[in-house]
PDB file of C-alpha atoms in Angstrom:
ATOM      1  CA  UNK A   7     -34.733 118.383 249.424  1.00  0.00           C
ATOM      2  CA  UNK A   8     -36.256 115.648 247.174  1.00  0.00           C
ATOM      3  CA  UNK A   9     -39.939 115.529 246.350  1.00  0.00           C
ATOM      4  CA  UNK A  10     -42.034 112.635 245.378  1.00  0.00           C
ATOM      5  CA  UNK A  11     -41.538 111.080 241.943  1.00  0.00           C
ATOM      6  CA  UNK A  12     -44.188 111.995 239.417  1.00  0.00           C
ATOM      7  CA  UNK A  13     -45.808 109.734 236.912  1.00  0.00           C
ATOM      8  CA  UNK A  14     -47.287 110.700 233.597  1.00  0.00           C
ATOM      9  CA  UNK A  15     -49.435 109.057 230.869  1.00  0.00           C
ATOM     10  CA  UNK A  16     -47.776 109.263 227.550  1.00  0.00           C
ATOM     11  CA  UNK A  17     -51.038 108.413 225.855  1.00  0.00           C
ATOM     12  CA  UNK A  18     -52.935 111.708 225.060  1.00  0.00           C
ATOM     13  CA  UNK A  19     -49.886 113.940 225.636  1.00  0.00           C
ATOM     14  CA  UNK A  20     -48.957 114.136 222.056  1.00  0.00           C
ATOM     15  CA  UNK A  21     -49.588 117.465 220.206  1.00  0.00           C
ATOM     16  CA  UNK A  22     -53.311 118.118 219.448  1.00  0.00           C
ATOM     17  CA  UNK A  23     -54.491 115.365 221.798  1.00  0.00           C
ATOM     18  CA  UNK A  24     -56.437 115.530 225.050  1.00  0.00           C
ATOM     19  CA  UNK A  25     -54.379 116.028 228.178  1.00  0.00           C
ATOM     20  CA  UNK A  26     -54.073 113.245 230.763  1.00  0.00           C
ATOM     21  CA  UNK A  27     -51.635 114.386 233.507  1.00  0.00           C
ATOM     22  CA  UNK A  28     -50.827 112.962 236.956  1.00  0.00           C
ATOM     23  CA  UNK A  29     -48.782 115.319 239.074  1.00  0.00           C
ATOM     24  CA  UNK A  30     -47.386 114.594 242.552  1.00  0.00           C
ATOM     25  CA  UNK A  31     -45.446 117.774 243.202  1.00  0.00           C
ATOM     26  CA  UNK A  32     -48.191 120.268 243.743  1.00  0.00           C
ATOM     27  CA  UNK A  33     -48.116 123.767 245.290  1.00  0.00           C
ATOM     28  CA  UNK A  34     -47.855 123.820 248.987  1.00  0.00           C
ATOM     29  CA  UNK A  35     -51.478 124.918 249.643  1.00  0.00           C
ATOM     30  CA  UNK A  36     -52.848 122.213 247.227  1.00  0.00           C
ATOM     31  CA  UNK A  37     -53.983 118.641 248.016  1.00  0.00           C
ATOM     32  CA  UNK A  38     -50.972 116.393 248.321  1.00  0.00           C
ATOM     33  CA  UNK A  39     -52.735 113.708 246.217  1.00  0.00           C
ATOM     34  CA  UNK A  40     -52.094 113.463 242.396  1.00  0.00           C
ATOM     35  CA  UNK A  41     -54.110 115.921 240.354  1.00  0.00           C
ATOM     36  CA  UNK A  42     -55.568 115.041 236.912  1.00  0.00           C
ATOM     37  CA  UNK A  43     -56.437 117.908 234.492  1.00  0.00           C
ATOM     38  CA  UNK A  44     -58.062 117.694 231.022  1.00  0.00           C
ATOM     39  CA  UNK A  45     -58.277 121.483 230.543  1.00  0.00           C
ATOM     40  CA  UNK A  46     -56.380 124.129 228.760  1.00  0.00           C
ATOM     41  CA  UNK A  47     -55.551 127.323 230.506  1.00  0.00           C
ATOM     42  CA  UNK A  48     -58.583 129.472 230.743  1.00  0.00           C
ATOM     43  CA  UNK A  49     -58.449 132.634 228.731  1.00  0.00           C
ATOM     44  CA  UNK A  50     -55.333 131.753 226.643  1.00  0.00           C
ATOM     45  CA  UNK A  51     -54.941 132.379 222.836  1.00  0.00           C
ATOM     46  CA  UNK A  52     -52.609 130.187 220.848  1.00  0.00           C
ATOM     47  CA  UNK A  53     -51.066 130.007 217.417  1.00  0.00           C
ATOM     48  CA  UNK A  54     -51.742 132.783 214.962  1.00  0.00           C
ATOM     49  CA  UNK A  55     -53.820 134.618 217.516  1.00  0.00           C
ATOM     50  CA  UNK A  56     -50.879 134.475 219.983  1.00  0.00           C
ATOM     51  CA  UNK A  57     -48.399 135.591 217.325  1.00  0.00           C
ATOM     52  CA  UNK A  58     -50.599 138.495 216.230  1.00  0.00           C
ATOM     53  CA  UNK A  59     -51.185 139.656 219.807  1.00  0.00           C
ATOM     54  CA  UNK A  60     -47.357 139.481 220.730  1.00  0.00           C
ATOM     55  CA  UNK A  61     -45.760 140.649 217.383  1.00  0.00           C
ATOM     56  CA  UNK A  62     -44.277 143.747 218.990  1.00  0.00           C
ATOM     57  CA  UNK A  63     -42.416 141.748 221.610  1.00  0.00           C
ATOM     58  CA  UNK A  64     -40.518 139.239 219.413  1.00  0.00           C
ATOM     59  CA  UNK A  65     -37.521 141.351 218.609  1.00  0.00           C
ATOM     60  CA  UNK A  66     -36.971 142.532 222.195  1.00  0.00           C
ATOM     61  CA  UNK A  67     -37.424 138.982 223.574  1.00  0.00           C
ATOM     62  CA  UNK A  68     -34.753 137.643 221.168  1.00  0.00           C
ATOM     63  CA  UNK A  69     -32.400 140.513 221.900  1.00  0.00           C
ATOM     64  CA  UNK A  70     -32.886 140.144 225.554  1.00  0.00           C
ATOM     65  CA  UNK A  71     -31.933 136.523 225.219  1.00  0.00           C
ATOM     66  CA  UNK A  72     -28.734 137.173 223.316  1.00  0.00           C
ATOM     67  CA  UNK A  73     -26.448 136.356 226.249  1.00  0.00           C
ATOM     68  CA  UNK A  74     -28.352 133.247 227.093  1.00  0.00           C
ATOM     69  CA  UNK A  75     -28.389 131.401 223.842  1.00  0.00           C
ATOM     70  CA  UNK A  76     -25.919 129.213 221.992  1.00  0.00           C
ATOM     71  CA  UNK A  77     -23.739 130.951 219.480  1.00  0.00           C
ATOM     72  CA  UNK A  78     -25.541 129.038 216.859  1.00  0.00           C
ATOM     73  CA  UNK A  79     -28.862 130.752 217.748  1.00  0.00           C
ATOM     74  CA  UNK A  80     -28.747 134.168 216.055  1.00  0.00           C
ATOM     75  CA  UNK A  81     -30.238 136.923 217.978  1.00  0.00           C
ATOM     76  CA  UNK A  82     -30.893 140.550 216.623  1.00  0.00           C
ATOM     77  CA  UNK A  83     -28.472 143.207 217.919  1.00  0.00           C
ATOM     78  CA  UNK A  84     -30.117 145.798 220.245  1.00  0.00           C
ATOM     79  CA  UNK A  85     -29.537 149.496 219.897  1.00  0.00           C
ATOM     80  CA  UNK A  86     -26.627 151.081 221.786  1.00  0.00           C
ATOM     81  CA  UNK A  87     -29.051 152.823 224.088  1.00  0.00           C
ATOM     82  CA  UNK A  88     -30.730 149.667 225.212  1.00  0.00           C
ATOM     83  CA  UNK A  89     -29.774 147.119 227.884  1.00  0.00           C
ATOM     84  CA  UNK A  90     -30.787 143.523 228.411  1.00  0.00           C
ATOM     85  CA  UNK A  91     -29.465 142.260 231.701  1.00  0.00           C
ATOM     86  CA  UNK A  92     -30.439 139.102 233.617  1.00  0.00           C
ATOM     87  CA  UNK A  93     -29.969 137.706 237.098  1.00  0.00           C
ATOM     88  CA  UNK A  94     -31.356 134.574 238.723  1.00  0.00           C
ATOM     89  CA  UNK A  95     -30.953 130.741 238.688  1.00  0.00           C
ATOM     90  CA  UNK A  96     -29.299 129.042 235.854  1.00  0.00           C
ATOM     91  CA  UNK A  97     -30.104 125.293 235.501  1.00  0.00           C
ATOM     92  CA  UNK A  98     -27.028 123.143 234.718  1.00  0.00           C
ATOM     93  CA  UNK A  99     -27.623 120.515 232.053  1.00  0.00           C
ATOM     94  CA  UNK A 100     -27.560 116.980 233.466  1.00  0.00           C
ATOM     95  CA  UNK A 101     -28.046 113.662 231.698  1.00  0.00           C
ATOM     96  CA  UNK A 102     -31.539 113.332 233.319  1.00  0.00           C
ATOM     97  CA  UNK A 103     -32.687 116.860 233.112  1.00  0.00           C
ATOM     98  CA  UNK A 104     -36.262 116.809 231.963  1.00  0.00           C
ATOM     99  CA  UNK A 105     -38.153 119.702 233.515  1.00  0.00           C
ATOM    100  CA  UNK A 106     -38.428 122.708 235.770  1.00  0.00           C
ATOM    101  CA  UNK A 107     -41.102 124.348 237.896  1.00  0.00           C
ATOM    102  CA  UNK A 108     -41.378 127.554 240.021  1.00  0.00           C
ATOM    103  CA  UNK A 109     -43.908 129.819 241.667  1.00  0.00           C
ATOM    104  CA  UNK A 110     -43.547 133.204 239.974  1.00  0.00           C
ATOM    105  CA  UNK A 111     -44.637 136.615 240.871  1.00  0.00           C
ATOM    106  CA  UNK A 112     -47.191 138.564 238.859  1.00  0.00           C
ATOM    107  CA  UNK A 113     -48.667 142.095 239.161  1.00  0.00           C
ATOM    108  CA  UNK A 114     -51.201 144.372 237.608  1.00  0.00           C
ATOM    109  CA  UNK A 115     -49.327 147.386 238.858  1.00  0.00           C
ATOM    110  CA  UNK A 116     -46.420 147.249 236.370  1.00  0.00           C
ATOM    111  CA  UNK A 117     -47.041 149.420 233.293  1.00  0.00           C
ATOM    112  CA  UNK A 118     -43.763 150.307 231.339  1.00  0.00           C
ATOM    113  CA  UNK A 119     -44.009 153.897 230.217  1.00  0.00           C
ATOM    114  CA  UNK A 120     -41.486 153.679 227.372  1.00  0.00           C
ATOM    115  CA  UNK A 121     -42.433 151.827 224.127  1.00  0.00           C
ATOM    116  CA  UNK A 122     -38.937 150.494 223.812  1.00  0.00           C
ATOM    117  CA  UNK A 123     -38.996 148.798 227.269  1.00  0.00           C
ATOM    118  CA  UNK A 124     -40.168 145.262 227.878  1.00  0.00           C
ATOM    119  CA  UNK A 125     -39.826 143.499 231.177  1.00  0.00           C
ATOM    120  CA  UNK A 126     -39.747 139.666 231.181  1.00  0.00           C
ATOM    121  CA  UNK A 127     -39.603 138.673 234.825  1.00  0.00           C
ATOM    122  CA  UNK A 128     -39.691 135.949 235.893  1.00  0.00           C
ATOM    123  CA  UNK A 129     -39.002 133.917 232.932  1.00  0.00           C
ATOM    124  CA  UNK A 130     -38.315 130.162 232.892  1.00  0.00           C
ATOM    125  CA  UNK A 131     -36.605 127.653 230.555  1.00  0.00           C
ATOM    126  CA  UNK A 132     -35.798 124.174 231.688  1.00  0.00           C
ATOM    127  CA  UNK A 133     -32.418 122.446 231.060  1.00  0.00           C
ATOM    128  CA  UNK A 134     -32.489 119.427 228.856  1.00  0.00           C
ATOM    129  CA  UNK A 135     -33.317 120.771 225.393  1.00  0.00           C
ATOM    130  CA  UNK A 136     -36.733 122.213 226.163  1.00  0.00           C
ATOM    131  CA  UNK A 137     -39.019 123.405 223.328  1.00  0.00           C
ATOM    132  CA  UNK A 138     -40.754 125.857 225.579  1.00  0.00           C
ATOM    133  CA  UNK A 139     -40.032 128.935 227.749  1.00  0.00           C
ATOM    134  CA  UNK A 140     -42.713 130.444 229.863  1.00  0.00           C
ATOM    135  CA  UNK A 141     -42.354 134.170 230.640  1.00  0.00           C
ATOM    136  CA  UNK A 142     -44.097 137.003 232.495  1.00  0.00           C
ATOM    137  CA  UNK A 143     -44.414 139.943 230.113  1.00  0.00           C
ATOM    138  CA  UNK A 144     -44.902 143.641 230.808  1.00  0.00           C
ATOM    139  CA  UNK A 145     -45.040 146.206 228.032  1.00  0.00           C
ATOM    140  CA  UNK A 146     -46.824 149.560 227.617  1.00  0.00           C
ATOM    141  CA  UNK A 147     -49.978 147.699 226.662  1.00  0.00           C
ATOM    142  CA  UNK A 148     -49.555 144.068 227.851  1.00  0.00           C
ATOM    143  CA  UNK A 149     -49.506 142.281 231.137  1.00  0.00           C
ATOM    144  CA  UNK A 150     -49.430 138.574 230.309  1.00  0.00           C
ATOM    145  CA  UNK A 151     -48.003 135.186 230.802  1.00  0.00           C
ATOM    146  CA  UNK A 152     -46.756 133.672 227.517  1.00  0.00           C
ATOM    147  CA  UNK A 153     -45.063 130.645 226.087  1.00  0.00           C
ATOM    148  CA  UNK A 154     -42.346 130.946 223.595  1.00  0.00           C
ATOM    149  CA  UNK A 155     -41.658 128.021 221.205  1.00  0.00           C
ATOM    150  CA  UNK A 156     -37.961 127.362 220.733  1.00  0.00           C
ATOM    151  CA  UNK A 157     -38.373 124.278 218.453  1.00  0.00           C
ATOM    152  CA  UNK A 158     -40.831 125.364 215.715  1.00  0.00           C
ATOM    153  CA  UNK A 159     -42.161 128.875 215.251  1.00  0.00           C
ATOM    154  CA  UNK A 160     -39.477 130.603 217.335  1.00  0.00           C
ATOM    155  CA  UNK A 161     -42.162 132.828 218.531  1.00  0.00           C
ATOM    156  CA  UNK A 162     -44.839 133.409 221.211  1.00  0.00           C
ATOM    157  CA  UNK A 163     -47.330 130.621 220.741  1.00  0.00           C
ATOM    158  CA  UNK A 164     -49.586 131.009 223.729  1.00  0.00           C
ATOM    159  CA  UNK A 165     -50.606 133.963 225.732  1.00  0.00           C
ATOM    160  CA  UNK A 166     -52.900 134.561 228.657  1.00  0.00           C
ATOM    161  CA  UNK A 167     -53.574 138.067 230.040  1.00  0.00           C
ATOM    162  CA  UNK A 168     -52.877 138.746 233.728  1.00  0.00           C
ATOM    163  CA  UNK A 169     -56.513 139.950 234.443  1.00  0.00           C
ATOM    164  CA  UNK A 170     -59.100 139.211 237.152  1.00  0.00           C
ATOM    165  CA  UNK A 171     -59.798 135.859 235.778  1.00  0.00           C
ATOM    166  CA  UNK A 172     -56.085 134.833 235.766  1.00  0.00           C
ATOM    167  CA  UNK A 173     -55.591 136.077 239.370  1.00  0.00           C
ATOM    168  CA  UNK A 174     -58.593 134.183 240.550  1.00  0.00           C
ATOM    169  CA  UNK A 175     -57.682 130.958 238.949  1.00  0.00           C
ATOM    170  CA  UNK A 176     -53.904 130.824 238.727  1.00  0.00           C
ATOM    171  CA  UNK A 177     -52.532 132.788 241.599  1.00  0.00           C
ATOM    172  CA  UNK A 178     -52.126 131.664 245.234  1.00  0.00           C
ATOM    173  CA  UNK A 179     -53.411 134.723 246.994  1.00  0.00           C
ATOM    174  CA  UNK A 180     -50.082 136.314 247.343  1.00  0.00           C
ATOM    175  CA  UNK A 181     -49.553 137.432 243.694  1.00  0.00           C
ATOM    176  CA  UNK A 182     -47.832 134.445 242.156  1.00  0.00           C
ATOM    177  CA  UNK A 183     -48.579 131.597 239.774  1.00  0.00           C
ATOM    178  CA  UNK A 184     -47.065 128.090 239.545  1.00  0.00           C
ATOM    179  CA  UNK A 185     -45.711 126.752 236.294  1.00  0.00           C
ATOM    180  CA  UNK A 186     -44.282 123.502 235.224  1.00  0.00           C
ATOM    181  CA  UNK A 187     -42.574 122.637 232.055  1.00  0.00           C
ATOM    182  CA  UNK A 188     -41.336 119.114 231.463  1.00  0.00           C
ATOM    183  CA  UNK A 189     -40.631 116.505 228.791  1.00  0.00           C
ATOM    184  CA  UNK A 190     -43.657 114.425 228.293  1.00  0.00           C
ATOM    185  CA  UNK A 191     -42.495 112.323 225.535  1.00  0.00           C
ATOM    186  CA  UNK A 192     -38.646 111.723 225.196  1.00  0.00           C
ATOM    187  CA  UNK A 193     -38.849 109.842 221.839  1.00  0.00           C
ATOM    188  CA  UNK A 194     -40.141 112.993 220.078  1.00  0.00           C
ATOM    189  CA  UNK A 195     -38.623 115.459 222.530  1.00  0.00           C
ATOM    190  CA  UNK A 196     -42.185 116.765 223.302  1.00  0.00           C
ATOM    191  CA  UNK A 197     -42.265 119.309 226.116  1.00  0.00           C
ATOM    192  CA  UNK A 198     -45.608 120.566 227.743  1.00  0.00           C
ATOM    193  CA  UNK A 199     -46.086 123.555 229.926  1.00  0.00           C
ATOM    194  CA  UNK A 200     -48.712 123.637 232.628  1.00  0.00           C
ATOM    195  CA  UNK A 201     -50.153 126.320 234.861  1.00  0.00           C
ATOM    196  CA  UNK A 202     -51.632 125.373 238.354  1.00  0.00           C
ATOM    197  CA  UNK A 203     -55.315 126.205 238.693  1.00  0.00           C
ATOM    198  CA  UNK A 204     -55.753 126.970 242.450  1.00  0.00           C
ATOM    199  CA  UNK A 205     -59.474 127.128 242.054  1.00  0.00           C
ATOM    200  CA  UNK A 206     -59.649 123.490 241.001  1.00  0.00           C
ATOM    201  CA  UNK A 207     -56.390 121.995 242.465  1.00  0.00           C
ATOM    202  CA  UNK A 208     -55.342 120.846 238.979  1.00  0.00           C
ATOM    203  CA  UNK A 209     -52.684 121.642 236.461  1.00  0.00           C
ATOM    204  CA  UNK A 210     -54.004 122.998 233.120  1.00  0.00           C
ATOM    205  CA  UNK A 211     -52.086 122.574 229.845  1.00  0.00           C
ATOM    206  CA  UNK A 212     -50.711 125.847 228.640  1.00  0.00           C
ATOM    207  CA  UNK A 213     -48.734 124.965 225.446  1.00  0.00           C
ATOM    208  CA  UNK A 214     -47.054 121.879 223.934  1.00  0.00           C
ATOM    209  CA  UNK A 215     -44.266 121.532 221.313  1.00  0.00           C
ATOM    210  CA  UNK A 216     -41.822 118.877 219.913  1.00  0.00           C
ATOM    211  CA  UNK A 217     -38.564 118.915 217.996  1.00  0.00           C
ATOM    212  CA  UNK A 218     -35.135 120.264 218.278  1.00  0.00           C
ATOM    213  CA  UNK A 219     -34.493 123.364 220.315  1.00  0.00           C
ATOM    214  CA  UNK A 220     -32.524 126.469 219.260  1.00  0.00           C
ATOM    215  CA  UNK A 221     -31.983 127.557 222.855  1.00  0.00           C
ATOM    216  CA  UNK A 222     -29.497 124.947 224.019  1.00  0.00           C
ATOM    217  CA  UNK A 223     -29.462 122.436 226.798  1.00  0.00           C
ATOM    218  CA  UNK A 224     -28.791 124.729 229.918  1.00  0.00           C
ATOM    219  CA  UNK A 225     -31.734 126.514 231.395  1.00  0.00           C
ATOM    220  CA  UNK A 226     -32.814 129.450 233.458  1.00  0.00           C
ATOM    221  CA  UNK A 227     -35.337 131.018 235.904  1.00  0.00           C
ATOM    222  CA  UNK A 228     -34.338 134.727 235.983  1.00  0.00           C
ATOM    223  CA  UNK A 229     -35.277 138.299 236.160  1.00  0.00           C
ATOM    224  CA  UNK A 230     -34.739 139.726 232.676  1.00  0.00           C
ATOM    225  CA  UNK A 231     -35.561 142.918 230.921  1.00  0.00           C
ATOM    226  CA  UNK A 232     -35.058 144.802 227.666  1.00  0.00           C
ATOM    227  CA  UNK A 233     -35.037 148.463 228.519  1.00  0.00           C
ATOM    228  CA  UNK A 234     -34.057 151.825 226.844  1.00  0.00           C
ATOM    229  CA  UNK A 235     -31.834 154.061 228.948  1.00  0.00           C
ATOM    230  CA  UNK A 236     -32.766 157.648 229.665  1.00  0.00           C
ATOM    231  CA  UNK A 237     -30.639 160.631 229.082  1.00  0.00           C
ATOM    232  CA  UNK A 238     -29.583 160.632 232.707  1.00  0.00           C
ATOM    233  CA  UNK A 239     -28.105 157.088 232.319  1.00  0.00           C
ATOM    234  CA  UNK A 240     -30.907 155.389 234.271  1.00  0.00           C
ATOM    235  CA  UNK A 241     -33.003 152.566 232.728  1.00  0.00           C
ATOM    236  CA  UNK A 242     -36.654 153.390 232.187  1.00  0.00           C
ATOM    237  CA  UNK A 243     -37.412 149.958 233.771  1.00  0.00           C
ATOM    238  CA  UNK A 244     -35.966 151.325 237.066  1.00  0.00           C
ATOM    239  CA  UNK A 245     -38.804 153.877 237.344  1.00  0.00           C
ATOM    240  CA  UNK A 246     -41.373 151.387 236.019  1.00  0.00           C
ATOM    241  CA  UNK A 247     -40.512 148.709 238.589  1.00  0.00           C
ATOM    242  CA  UNK A 248     -40.255 151.269 241.555  1.00  0.00           C
ATOM    243  CA  UNK A 249     -41.814 150.122 244.849  1.00  0.00           C
ATOM    244  CA  UNK A 250     -42.559 146.667 243.410  1.00  0.00           C
ATOM    245  CA  UNK A 251     -41.133 143.236 244.315  1.00  0.00           C
ATOM    246  CA  UNK A 252     -40.485 140.345 241.870  1.00  0.00           C
ATOM    247  CA  UNK A 253     -39.651 136.939 242.821  1.00  0.00           C
ATOM    248  CA  UNK A 254     -39.407 133.249 242.014  1.00  0.00           C
ATOM    249  CA  UNK A 255     -39.830 130.736 244.785  1.00  0.00           C
ATOM    250  CA  UNK A 256     -40.004 126.901 245.139  1.00  0.00           C
ATOM    251  CA  UNK A 257     -37.718 126.580 242.073  1.00  0.00           C
ATOM    252  CA  UNK A 258     -37.184 122.973 241.303  1.00  0.00           C
ATOM    253  CA  UNK A 259     -35.722 120.719 238.551  1.00  0.00           C
ATOM    254  CA  UNK A 260     -37.027 117.455 237.307  1.00  0.00           C
ATOM    255  CA  UNK A 261     -34.047 114.990 237.309  1.00  0.00           C
ATOM    256  CA  UNK A 262     -35.194 111.657 235.866  1.00  0.00           C
ATOM    257  CA  UNK A 263     -38.788 112.012 237.087  1.00  0.00           C
ATOM    258  CA  UNK A 264     -37.951 113.271 240.590  1.00  0.00           C
ATOM    259  CA  UNK A 265     -38.656 116.916 241.549  1.00  0.00           C
ATOM    260  CA  UNK A 266     -35.553 118.360 243.397  1.00  0.00           C
ATOM    261  CA  UNK A 267     -34.947 121.852 244.808  1.00  0.00           C
ATOM    262  CA  UNK A 268     -32.679 123.990 242.672  1.00  0.00           C
ATOM    263  CA  UNK A 269     -29.370 124.004 244.579  1.00  0.00           C
ATOM    264  CA  UNK A 270     -25.596 124.190 243.960  1.00  0.00           C
ATOM    265  CA  UNK A 271     -25.668 120.545 242.878  1.00  0.00           C
ATOM    266  CA  UNK A 272     -27.814 121.284 239.772  1.00  0.00           C
ATOM    267  CA  UNK A 273     -27.751 125.159 239.340  1.00  0.00           C
ATOM    268  CA  UNK A 274     -25.526 128.164 239.264  1.00  0.00           C
ATOM    269  CA  UNK A 275     -25.451 131.834 238.204  1.00  0.00           C
ATOM    270  CA  UNK A 276     -24.049 131.370 234.713  1.00  0.00           C
ATOM    271  CA  UNK A 277     -26.227 134.094 233.075  1.00  0.00           C
ATOM    272  CA  UNK A 278     -26.083 136.777 235.822  1.00  0.00           C
ATOM    273  CA  UNK A 279     -25.267 140.297 234.783  1.00  0.00           C
ATOM    274  CA  UNK A 280     -23.582 142.526 237.341  1.00  0.00           C
ATOM    275  CA  UNK A 281     -26.036 144.697 239.299  1.00  0.00           C
ATOM    276  CA  UNK A 282     -24.597 147.793 237.490  1.00  0.00           C
ATOM    277  CA  UNK A 283     -25.856 146.427 234.267  1.00  0.00           C
ATOM    278  CA  UNK A 284     -29.364 147.131 235.204  1.00  0.00           C
ATOM    279  CA  UNK A 285     -28.651 150.920 235.328  1.00  0.00           C
ATOM    280  CA  UNK A 286     -30.937 151.163 238.449  1.00  0.00           C
ATOM    281  CA  UNK A 287     -29.088 152.263 241.639  1.00  0.00           C
ATOM    282  CA  UNK A 288     -32.360 151.683 243.658  1.00  0.00           C
ATOM    283  CA  UNK A 289     -32.780 148.024 242.549  1.00  0.00           C
ATOM    284  CA  UNK A 290     -31.904 145.353 245.047  1.00  0.00           C
ATOM    285  CA  UNK A 291     -31.547 141.675 243.913  1.00  0.00           C
ATOM    286  CA  UNK A 292     -31.079 138.863 246.475  1.00  0.00           C
ATOM    287  CA  UNK A 293     -30.585 135.070 246.045  1.00  0.00           C
ATOM    288  CA  UNK A 294     -32.683 134.255 249.132  1.00  0.00           C
ATOM    289  CA  UNK A 295     -32.116 130.512 249.044  1.00  0.00           C
ATOM    290  CA  UNK A 296     -29.507 129.164 246.730  1.00  0.00           C
ATOM    291  CA  UNK A 297     -30.820 128.560 244.062  1.00  0.00           C
ATOM    292  CA  UNK A 298     -34.510 127.939 244.832  1.00  0.00           C
ATOM    293  CA  UNK A 299     -35.604 131.386 245.628  1.00  0.00           C
ATOM    294  CA  UNK A 300     -34.626 134.825 244.363  1.00  0.00           C
ATOM    295  CA  UNK A 301     -36.206 138.304 244.482  1.00  0.00           C
ATOM    296  CA  UNK A 302     -35.860 141.824 243.081  1.00  0.00           C
ATOM    297  CA  UNK A 303     -36.944 144.880 245.080  1.00  0.00           C
ATOM    298  CA  UNK A 304     -36.865 148.315 243.508  1.00  0.00           C
TER     299      UNK A 304
END
């Protein structure tokens, strides 16, 4: 299914300037008319504050991405007793790949018990050489939506906690937020991430970065985790995620300015790990609609 073309104003979308965004592909419950936002995501921290808040996540994030990155992008090796599997939608690089969007699940009920376990689900990175990945992060002391910069700091550069304020503004009443990441200036390879504010009907700017990516030109929207394994051979994440459902719906790619559902024509399962790789017999993964909707139930 093809959605309306979107238009954007290049003026004011360069780093450090005010946001001027016109979006036509809005969440289903929102107004179908274009929305204009001049706001940053409420409650976010950026730059040095974000790096300080997320410093304990960096090594696990890079290790979890070891199988997703080009060989030229070095990632630390994980310990033998840890796993970092992934399943979901892989975005195939096309000549006009310039963005991705999805409605991603969030929960305040996931609290990993093991300090060596971090759950990144869902996490999204567009095809086309994006500078930004937006991920949903759960650790022993963190529940947040965060932006990772693949072009400059190679670190988490924006973070907003999944708290009452976030749920009120950025979720749709069923425990999910809508994120867009797209190339807002081709000349400088500037990419901007936006979260949809359901309370205002507008997209708010989350993070922006320009340059050359270390993460390659293919992309993903996946369920991913970095987890220690217990002495019985079961992942700590298995118990942590028990009785919870994680999903990504309305997954779309921006092909030359047109939002298009993820499908076999533009996506595949390049990064999928076999189910056994999650060390969780109770976990059930399903690609509900190829490749625009997946879910994980534990």
